[in-house]
């Protein structure tokens, strides 16, 4: 059969995953014979689809049915793989910063370096015109007041809603949101740029100091977060007193930095004053490290702060709101943040509130009765723990209407909608699906249900994929997630682990050459073919990461000279007129990550180094348990483990090392691999990072910013304190690279990871500069071998013959057209009749 090529689904934000996938299933029987039902299931239903508090992917899936975003992305030309914005709950989004510069001061935004409110023309204040046809499922109109109320509740300091994290930090941080969210806390730490005075009536005075010294002169005590910035938690001064978290930047008390082993060496003792002097430029207001420098208030000055006075979301008129962003953000990036929504229905939200102790919660979005839809679908029924049913929401704004204003239906009585934008030159039918059914079904039953025509998709087990390898109904999509092995290299931890037989001599992973040899010993091409569902990976980011997709649809990071050069240098592959590979692209395409000759040489070098240091006795066996995954061990795991043991022992042959035996720990619950390895319970873990594919310049935060992410490699290093010097393009005042000029810049790895987003040093720099920095970081980080990329993840599933995707040309921004453009080849009744004769998907 004709096998179709399909690539990758991805997430919009950086996230961590395991190899366990969400499975689709369905229920028996014919639902609505003249309708078009999309049938899915999970092994456990969602329990919380409150847009302010949801946590899991299962929860968020429901929100796509019950809510509508401000804007969305869809196909412009499927052959050209181009996209376009679609306005949904908004009718326009405009950057109005230049006309509302007073908002910059009023809400205390963090301006870019060298900029003032007067010289700032864009990137902070956005006006959103609202869809005047939008209604709740009960027919009530949705207005600006609903949006303002909903945001106030999302940030409600008495509720501490989980999803407030999207608005109190990072690129789309709402100005004033952080202050309001923490306004009921007894104490608070604020970076200097956030400093305000709040009187007993809640009135706010912005202080806007130009430098920390100005703040000190005005009587403020500026402190440094010694724990987060320099990892001195638990460290002591000469008198045995532990280092406080917040220490005045004028304090000269020195604390022992145990990361420096020699107590007499330079840097073994540090004070807040020392650190401030060393990093003074970056610790000033708006500097790269300014988030560590601020005022720690034992009495929170924001107590009593009012949302309406201090948070930059406000009503202009009944169908217009303005959003003041706390840091610079480009319009398209801001639009991307609007592909979700924060709306809640006030009556139900308030009715569900309950206060226990100091925290208020709400039952909103946890049952049919506590849910109010404004999306394409609404709840039809909810059988807790068993089944959810959704039906078309007749009050959704997007249904077609005739000249009398009545809803249009098709020949089967189903509501009809056509796209508001032209796709491939035409307004096409959208949301043909009339009903959605989600059932709880064990995985053992799902295959038969799919073959009986009782579900829309089915994910075969990896060992079943070969059966459907040539099927026209098999969809295989590359994902952004890169599976890797990550390490704990702390020698004290490894020595303790080595007392266990399953980890005997695991101290070997503390040696960089051993880890590098392990990477080069793995034949990734063979490894992935032995276990379907993966493809080889030699780097952290694959071909799904775009650095400027809004302006250049071909701006794939992996295909840039900078990114290819980084990986060529990592693997030592040269190119040139007198080389085997004449061009950079030829050299890059030759890389497969496998070099047994070099691996064997490195293994011998590692053994010699470990023996000389007295850490290992030549010839002794080595056992290392790997924290493998959450689920139960299966044949694929066993096949992968067998290959790993084959690879590592082939490289170790003749090195002086004894037999090396890797083992697996599966069915992990608490802690998971990501926690267990840095805690020192394992020397090696397996896991994946992915997402943030539209802005690869902040991808390294997941490896280096411990204040935002749980660093898997925390047992190897402290990226907040360890510095690196990079030779990067020199930039002018507008962030453009100065032709032919570079400069050496030294920052902590953590600061480099944040340098190209938010208020970072290079946030406003050109893509030329950001690409250079990103590639240098990727090469340098991979060169530590704290993490070894092995394989990219591939989602594989069968699609029912009842439905078709709009296009076979996948795009990361709209998939194959998604549920919006999915078409049905048969009604439910027609397909049930077809299924009686048996369905074949091979």
XYZ file of N, CA and C in Angstrom, residues 12-16 170-171 674 689-692 698-714 719 750 753-754:
99
model
N 3.180 23.731 23.236
C 3.601 25.123 23.122
C 4.523 25.543 24.248
N 4.678 24.765 25.282
C 5.547 25.146 26.371
C 6.436 24.008 26.739
N 7.598 24.344 27.256
C 8.526 23.304 27.629
C 7.949 22.438 28.705
N 8.024 21.077 28.494
C 7.501 20.181 29.512
C 8.254 18.871 29.462
N 8.091 18.088 30.494
C 8.799 16.828 30.651
C 7.808 15.695 30.449
N 7.458 34.791 33.172
C 7.824 34.490 31.797
C 7.283 35.501 30.789
N 7.234 35.096 29.495
C 7.009 36.052 28.413
C 5.684 36.806 28.502
N 12.879 11.508 37.333
C 13.384 12.876 37.296
C 13.753 13.387 38.691
N 12.605 15.691 27.553
C 12.095 17.063 27.563
C 11.614 17.389 26.156
N 10.585 18.233 26.075
C 10.097 18.682 24.771
C 9.259 19.925 24.943
N 8.731 20.429 23.838
C 7.899 21.619 23.880
C 8.681 22.881 23.586
N 8.015 24.047 23.760
C 8.614 25.360 23.488
C 9.190 25.417 22.079
N 14.774 29.779 24.477
C 14.669 29.596 25.928
C 14.607 28.121 26.319
N 14.920 27.259 25.360
C 14.849 25.821 25.602
C 15.768 25.367 26.727
N 16.898 26.052 26.923
C 17.872 25.588 27.907
C 17.468 25.878 29.341
N 16.368 26.584 29.533
C 15.889 26.802 30.895
C 15.606 25.478 31.600
N 15.137 24.470 30.860
C 14.793 23.195 31.498
C 16.025 22.457 32.002
N 17.189 22.811 31.492
C 18.430 22.181 31.934
C 19.211 23.053 32.918
N 18.875 24.357 32.979
C 19.754 25.288 33.685
C 19.072 26.220 34.673
N 17.745 26.371 34.607
C 17.082 27.317 35.505
C 16.315 26.567 36.581
N 16.970 26.396 37.714
C 16.374 25.617 38.809
C 15.233 26.347 39.493
N 15.085 27.648 39.256
C 13.978 28.381 39.867
C 12.677 28.164 39.099
N 12.765 27.686 37.852
C 11.575 27.454 37.039
C 11.303 25.974 36.799
N 12.353 25.169 36.803
C 12.202 23.753 36.485
C 12.988 22.897 37.484
N 12.554 21.653 37.624
C 13.300 20.691 38.422
C 14.419 20.143 37.546
N 15.638 20.576 37.810
C 16.773 20.208 36.975
C 17.112 18.729 37.168
N 16.961 17.941 36.115
C 17.225 16.504 36.208
C 18.677 16.212 36.576
N 19.575 17.117 36.172
C 21.002 16.913 36.386
C 21.515 17.644 37.632
N 20.625 17.902 38.580
C 21.001 18.663 39.783
C 22.081 17.962 40.598
N 23.905 25.054 37.963
C 23.995 26.010 36.848
C 23.768 27.458 37.269
N 22.719 29.448 34.170
C 21.316 29.808 34.393
C 20.987 31.129 33.715
N 20.721 30.791 30.045
C 19.461 30.152 29.625
C 18.305 31.133 29.586
N 18.400 32.208 30.378
C 17.347 33.226 30.423
C 17.689 34.470 29.619
